Short mmCIF file of N, CA, C and O in Angstrom, two decimals:
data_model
loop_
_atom_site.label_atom_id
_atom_site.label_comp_id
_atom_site.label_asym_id
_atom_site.label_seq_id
_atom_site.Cartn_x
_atom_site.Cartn_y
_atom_site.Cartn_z
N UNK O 1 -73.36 23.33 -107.20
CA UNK O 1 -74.53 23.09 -108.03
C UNK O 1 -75.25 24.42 -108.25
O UNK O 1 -75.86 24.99 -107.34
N UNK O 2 -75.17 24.82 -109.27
CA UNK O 2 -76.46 26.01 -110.04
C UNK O 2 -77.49 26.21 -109.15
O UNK O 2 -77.65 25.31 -108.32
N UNK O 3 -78.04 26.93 -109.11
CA UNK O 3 -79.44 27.36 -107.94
C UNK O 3 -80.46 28.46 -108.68
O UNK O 3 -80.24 29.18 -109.66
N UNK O 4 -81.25 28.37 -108.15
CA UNK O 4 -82.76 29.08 -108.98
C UNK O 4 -83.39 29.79 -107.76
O UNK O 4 -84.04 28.93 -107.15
N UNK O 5 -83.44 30.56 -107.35
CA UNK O 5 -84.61 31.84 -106.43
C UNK O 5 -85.77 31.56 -107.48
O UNK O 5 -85.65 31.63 -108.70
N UNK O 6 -86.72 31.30 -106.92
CA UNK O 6 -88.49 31.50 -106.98
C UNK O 6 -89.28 32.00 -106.38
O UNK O 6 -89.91 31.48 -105.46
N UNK O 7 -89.38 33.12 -106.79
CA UNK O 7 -90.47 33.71 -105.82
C UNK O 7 -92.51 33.48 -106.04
O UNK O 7 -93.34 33.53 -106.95
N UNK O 8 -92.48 33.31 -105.05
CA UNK O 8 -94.12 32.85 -104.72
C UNK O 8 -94.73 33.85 -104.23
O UNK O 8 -94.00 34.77 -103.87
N UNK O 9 -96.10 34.01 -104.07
CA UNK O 9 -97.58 34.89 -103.48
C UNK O 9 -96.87 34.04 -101.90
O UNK O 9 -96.14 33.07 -101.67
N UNK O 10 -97.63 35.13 -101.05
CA UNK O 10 -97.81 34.07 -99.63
C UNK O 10 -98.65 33.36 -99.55
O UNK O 10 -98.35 32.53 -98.69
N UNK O 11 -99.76 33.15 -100.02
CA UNK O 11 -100.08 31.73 -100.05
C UNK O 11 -100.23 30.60 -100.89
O UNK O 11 -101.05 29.69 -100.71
N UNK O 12 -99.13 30.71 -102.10
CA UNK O 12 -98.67 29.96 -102.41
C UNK O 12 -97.45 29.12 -101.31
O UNK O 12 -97.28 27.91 -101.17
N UNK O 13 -96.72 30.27 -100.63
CA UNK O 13 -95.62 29.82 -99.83
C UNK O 13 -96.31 29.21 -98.71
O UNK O 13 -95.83 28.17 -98.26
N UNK O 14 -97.32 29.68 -98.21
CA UNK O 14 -98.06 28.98 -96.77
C UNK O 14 -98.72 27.34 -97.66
O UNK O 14 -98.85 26.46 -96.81
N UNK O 15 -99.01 26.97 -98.72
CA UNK O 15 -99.88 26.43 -99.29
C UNK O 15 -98.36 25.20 -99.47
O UNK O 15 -98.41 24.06 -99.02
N UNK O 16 -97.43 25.64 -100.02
CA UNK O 16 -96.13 24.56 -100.05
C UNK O 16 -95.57 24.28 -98.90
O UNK O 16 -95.16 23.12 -98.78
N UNK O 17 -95.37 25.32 -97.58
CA UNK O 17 -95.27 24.70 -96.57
C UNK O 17 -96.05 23.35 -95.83
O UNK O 17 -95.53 22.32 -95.40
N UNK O 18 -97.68 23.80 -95.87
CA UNK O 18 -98.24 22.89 -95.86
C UNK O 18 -98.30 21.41 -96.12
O UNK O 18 -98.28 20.36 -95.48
N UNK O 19 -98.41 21.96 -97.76
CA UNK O 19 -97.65 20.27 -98.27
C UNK O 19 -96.32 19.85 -97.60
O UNK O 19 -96.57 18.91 -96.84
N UNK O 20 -95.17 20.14 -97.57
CA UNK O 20 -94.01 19.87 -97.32
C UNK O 20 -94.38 19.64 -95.84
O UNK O 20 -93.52 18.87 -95.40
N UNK O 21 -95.10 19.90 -95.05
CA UNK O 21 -95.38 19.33 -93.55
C UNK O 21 -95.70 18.15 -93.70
O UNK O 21 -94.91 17.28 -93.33
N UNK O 22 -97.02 17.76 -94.32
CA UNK O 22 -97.90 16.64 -94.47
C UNK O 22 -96.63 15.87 -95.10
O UNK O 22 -96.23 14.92 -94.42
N UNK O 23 -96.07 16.08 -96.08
CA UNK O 23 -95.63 14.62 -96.62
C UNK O 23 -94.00 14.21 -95.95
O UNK O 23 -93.25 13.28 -96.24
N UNK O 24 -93.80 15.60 -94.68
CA UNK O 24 -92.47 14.99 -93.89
C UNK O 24 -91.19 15.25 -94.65
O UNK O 24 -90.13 14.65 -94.45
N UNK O 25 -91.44 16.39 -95.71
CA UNK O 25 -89.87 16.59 -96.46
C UNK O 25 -89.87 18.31 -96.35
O UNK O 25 -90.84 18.91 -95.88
N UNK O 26 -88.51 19.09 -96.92
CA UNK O 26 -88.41 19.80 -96.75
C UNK O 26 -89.10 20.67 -97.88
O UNK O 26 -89.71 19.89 -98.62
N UNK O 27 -89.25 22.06 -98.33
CA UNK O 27 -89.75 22.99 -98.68
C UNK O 27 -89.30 22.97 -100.82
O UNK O 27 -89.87 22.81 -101.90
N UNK O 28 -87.66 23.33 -100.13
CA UNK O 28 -87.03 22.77 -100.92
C UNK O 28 -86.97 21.79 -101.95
O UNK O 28 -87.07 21.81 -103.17
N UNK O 29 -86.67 20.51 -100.64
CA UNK O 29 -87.19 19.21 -101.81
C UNK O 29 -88.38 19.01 -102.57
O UNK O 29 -88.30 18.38 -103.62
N UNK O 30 -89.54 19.49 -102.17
CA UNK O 30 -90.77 19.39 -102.62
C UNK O 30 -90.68 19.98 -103.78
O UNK O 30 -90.91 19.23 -104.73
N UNK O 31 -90.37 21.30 -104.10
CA UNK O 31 -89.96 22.19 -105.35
C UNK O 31 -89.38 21.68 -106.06
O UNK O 31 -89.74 21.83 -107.23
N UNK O 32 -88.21 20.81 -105.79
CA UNK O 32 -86.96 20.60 -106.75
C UNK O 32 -87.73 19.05 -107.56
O UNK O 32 -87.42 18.63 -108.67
N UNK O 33 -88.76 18.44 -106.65
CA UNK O 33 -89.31 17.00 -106.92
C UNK O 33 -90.26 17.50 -107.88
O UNK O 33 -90.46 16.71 -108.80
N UNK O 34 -90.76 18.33 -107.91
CA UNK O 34 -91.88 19.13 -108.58
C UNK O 34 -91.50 19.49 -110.09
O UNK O 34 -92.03 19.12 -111.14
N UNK O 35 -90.47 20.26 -109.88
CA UNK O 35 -89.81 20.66 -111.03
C UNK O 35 -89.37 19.40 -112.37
O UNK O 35 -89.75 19.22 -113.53
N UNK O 36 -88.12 18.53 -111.23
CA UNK O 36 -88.07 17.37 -111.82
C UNK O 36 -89.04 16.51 -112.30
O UNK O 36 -88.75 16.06 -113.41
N UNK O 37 -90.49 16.00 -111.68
CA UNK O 37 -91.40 15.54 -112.53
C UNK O 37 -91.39 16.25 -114.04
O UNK O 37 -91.27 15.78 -115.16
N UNK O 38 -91.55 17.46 -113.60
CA UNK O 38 -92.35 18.51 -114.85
C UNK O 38 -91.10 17.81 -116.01
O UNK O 38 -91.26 17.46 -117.18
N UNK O 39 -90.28 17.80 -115.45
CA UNK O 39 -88.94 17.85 -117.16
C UNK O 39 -89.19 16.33 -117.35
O UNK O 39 -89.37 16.13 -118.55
N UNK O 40 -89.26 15.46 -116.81
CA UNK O 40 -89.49 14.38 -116.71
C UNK O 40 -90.39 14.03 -117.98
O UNK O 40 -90.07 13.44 -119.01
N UNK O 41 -91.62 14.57 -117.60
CA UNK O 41 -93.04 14.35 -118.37
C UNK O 41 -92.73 15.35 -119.78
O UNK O 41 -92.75 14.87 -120.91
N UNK O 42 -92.44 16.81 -119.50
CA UNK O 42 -91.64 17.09 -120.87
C UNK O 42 -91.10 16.24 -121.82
O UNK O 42 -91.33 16.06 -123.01
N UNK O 43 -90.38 15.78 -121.04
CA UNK O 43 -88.81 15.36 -122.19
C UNK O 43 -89.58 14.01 -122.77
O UNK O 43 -89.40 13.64 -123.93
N UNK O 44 -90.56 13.21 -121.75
CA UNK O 44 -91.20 11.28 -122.30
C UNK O 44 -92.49 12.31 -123.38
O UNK O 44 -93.14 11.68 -124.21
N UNK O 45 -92.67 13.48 -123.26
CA UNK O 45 -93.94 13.72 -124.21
C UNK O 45 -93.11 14.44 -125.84
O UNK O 45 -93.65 14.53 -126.95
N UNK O 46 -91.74 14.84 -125.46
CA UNK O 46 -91.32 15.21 -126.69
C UNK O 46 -90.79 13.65 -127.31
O UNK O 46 -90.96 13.32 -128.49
N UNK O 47 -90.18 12.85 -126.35
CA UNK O 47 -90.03 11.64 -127.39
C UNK O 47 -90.93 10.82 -127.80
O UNK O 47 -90.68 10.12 -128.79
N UNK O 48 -92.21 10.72 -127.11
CA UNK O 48 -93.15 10.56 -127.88
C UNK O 48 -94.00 10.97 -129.04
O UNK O 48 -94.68 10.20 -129.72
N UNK O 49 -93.90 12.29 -129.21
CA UNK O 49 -93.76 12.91 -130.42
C UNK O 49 -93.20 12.63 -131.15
O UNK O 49 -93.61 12.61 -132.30
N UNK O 50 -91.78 12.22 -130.75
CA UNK O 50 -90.51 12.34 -132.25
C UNK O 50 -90.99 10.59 -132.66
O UNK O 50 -90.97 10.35 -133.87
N UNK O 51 -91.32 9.63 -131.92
CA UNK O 51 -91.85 8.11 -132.17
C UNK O 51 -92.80 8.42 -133.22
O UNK O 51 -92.52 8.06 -134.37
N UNK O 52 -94.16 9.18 -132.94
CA UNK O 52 -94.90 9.12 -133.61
C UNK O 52 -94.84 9.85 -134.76
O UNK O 52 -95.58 9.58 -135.71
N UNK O 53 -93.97 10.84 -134.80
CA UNK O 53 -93.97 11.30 -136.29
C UNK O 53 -92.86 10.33 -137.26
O UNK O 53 -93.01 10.19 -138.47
N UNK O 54 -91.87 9.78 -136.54
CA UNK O 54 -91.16 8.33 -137.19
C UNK O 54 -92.12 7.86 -137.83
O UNK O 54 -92.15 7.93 -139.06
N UNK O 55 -93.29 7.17 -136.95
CA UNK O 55 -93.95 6.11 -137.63
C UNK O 55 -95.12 6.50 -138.42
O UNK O 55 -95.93 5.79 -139.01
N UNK O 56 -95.03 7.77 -138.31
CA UNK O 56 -96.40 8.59 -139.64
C UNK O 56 -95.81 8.65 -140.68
O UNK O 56 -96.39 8.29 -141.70
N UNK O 57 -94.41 9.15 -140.73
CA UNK O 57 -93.64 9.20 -141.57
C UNK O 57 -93.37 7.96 -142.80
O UNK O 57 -93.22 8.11 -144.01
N UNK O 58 -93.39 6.81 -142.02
CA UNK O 58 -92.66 5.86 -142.31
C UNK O 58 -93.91 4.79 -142.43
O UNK O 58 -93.70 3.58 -142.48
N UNK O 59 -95.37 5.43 -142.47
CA UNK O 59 -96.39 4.75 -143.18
C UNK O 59 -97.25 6.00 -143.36
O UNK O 59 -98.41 6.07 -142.94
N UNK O 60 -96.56 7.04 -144.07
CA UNK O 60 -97.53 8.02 -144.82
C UNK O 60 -98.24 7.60 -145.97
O UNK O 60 -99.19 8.34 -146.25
N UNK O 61 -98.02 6.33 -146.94
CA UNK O 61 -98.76 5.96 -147.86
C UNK O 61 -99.39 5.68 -147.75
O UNK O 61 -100.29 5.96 -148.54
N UNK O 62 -99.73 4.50 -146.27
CA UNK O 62 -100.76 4.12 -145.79
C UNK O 62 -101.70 5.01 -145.15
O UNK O 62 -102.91 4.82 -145.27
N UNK O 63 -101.43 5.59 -144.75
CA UNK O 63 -102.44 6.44 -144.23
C UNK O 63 -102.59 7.44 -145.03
O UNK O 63 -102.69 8.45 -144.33
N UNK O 64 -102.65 7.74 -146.26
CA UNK O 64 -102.81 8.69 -147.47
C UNK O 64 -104.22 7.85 -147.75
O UNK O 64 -105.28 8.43 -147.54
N UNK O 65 -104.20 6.27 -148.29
CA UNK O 65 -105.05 5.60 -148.49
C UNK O 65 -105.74 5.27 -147.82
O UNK O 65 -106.71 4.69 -148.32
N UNK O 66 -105.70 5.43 -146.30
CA UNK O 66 -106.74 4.94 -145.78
C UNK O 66 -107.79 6.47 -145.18
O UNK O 66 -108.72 6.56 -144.38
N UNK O 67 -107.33 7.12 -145.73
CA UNK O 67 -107.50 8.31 -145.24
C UNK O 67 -107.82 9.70 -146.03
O UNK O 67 -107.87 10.78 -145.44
N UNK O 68 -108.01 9.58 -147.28
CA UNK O 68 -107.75 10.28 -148.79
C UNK O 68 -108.64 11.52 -148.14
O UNK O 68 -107.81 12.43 -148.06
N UNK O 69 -109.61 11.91 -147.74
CA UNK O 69 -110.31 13.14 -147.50
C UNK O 69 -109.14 14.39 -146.54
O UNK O 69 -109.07 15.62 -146.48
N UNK O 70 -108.43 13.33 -145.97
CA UNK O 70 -107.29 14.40 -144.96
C UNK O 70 -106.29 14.79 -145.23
O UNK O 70 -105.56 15.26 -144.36
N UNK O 71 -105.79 14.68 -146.97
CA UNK O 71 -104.66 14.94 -147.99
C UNK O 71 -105.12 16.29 -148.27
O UNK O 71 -106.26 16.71 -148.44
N UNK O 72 -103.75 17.02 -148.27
CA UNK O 72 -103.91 17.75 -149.00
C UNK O 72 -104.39 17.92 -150.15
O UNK O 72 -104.52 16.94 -150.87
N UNK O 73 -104.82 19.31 -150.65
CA UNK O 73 -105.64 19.33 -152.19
C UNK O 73 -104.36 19.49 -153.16
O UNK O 73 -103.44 20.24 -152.83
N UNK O 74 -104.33 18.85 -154.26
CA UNK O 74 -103.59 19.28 -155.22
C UNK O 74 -104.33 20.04 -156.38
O UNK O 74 -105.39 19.59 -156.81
N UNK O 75 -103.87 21.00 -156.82
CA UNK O 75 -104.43 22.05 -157.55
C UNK O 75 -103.44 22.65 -158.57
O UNK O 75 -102.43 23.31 -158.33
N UNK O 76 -104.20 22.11 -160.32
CA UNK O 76 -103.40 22.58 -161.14
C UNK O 76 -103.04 23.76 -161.46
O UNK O 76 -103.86 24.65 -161.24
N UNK O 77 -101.85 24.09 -162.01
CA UNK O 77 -100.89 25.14 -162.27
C UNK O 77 -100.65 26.05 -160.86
O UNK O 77 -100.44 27.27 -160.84
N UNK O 78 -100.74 25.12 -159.66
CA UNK O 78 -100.22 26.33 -158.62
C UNK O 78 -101.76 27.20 -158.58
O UNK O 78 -101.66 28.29 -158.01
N UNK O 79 -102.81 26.97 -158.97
CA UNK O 79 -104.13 28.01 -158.80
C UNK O 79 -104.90 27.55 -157.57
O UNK O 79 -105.07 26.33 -157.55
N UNK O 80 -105.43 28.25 -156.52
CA UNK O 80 -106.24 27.86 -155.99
C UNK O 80 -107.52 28.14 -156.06
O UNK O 80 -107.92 29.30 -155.98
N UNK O 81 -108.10 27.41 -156.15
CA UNK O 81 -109.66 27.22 -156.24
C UNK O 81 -110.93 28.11 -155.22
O UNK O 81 -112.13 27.87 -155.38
#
């Protein structure tokens, strides 16, 4: 399995030991559980993104109309105002 060196301040490293005492796991695992949340919450906040631009997408008319001040300006011959 692939492996990652991280280097920490010392008291960041005294500060994860700590934790990793209190909750009875190793140093290690605590990092790797850490990490894994993080991609975790990444990856459910990018597909939540890609949901919600689906469904903006896929009622942009509606919300053009319910919403007309937050449209873009259209402006004849390409001039801006």
């Amino acid at each position: 399995m692939p492996a990652l060196n991280v280097e920490f301040s010392d008291r960041e490293l005294e500060d994860l030991r700590q934790i990793a005492k209190e909750r009875g796991t190793s140093m290690k695992a605590l990092v790797r559980e850490a990490a894994a949340a993080d991609i975790a919450r990444h990856r459910a906040l990018q597909e939540g993104a890609e949901a919600f631009r689906r469904f903006f997408a896929s009622h942009a008319d509606e919300f053009a109309a319910a919403f007309p001040e937050d449209e873009p300006h259209r402006h004849s011959e390409g001039r801006v105002a």
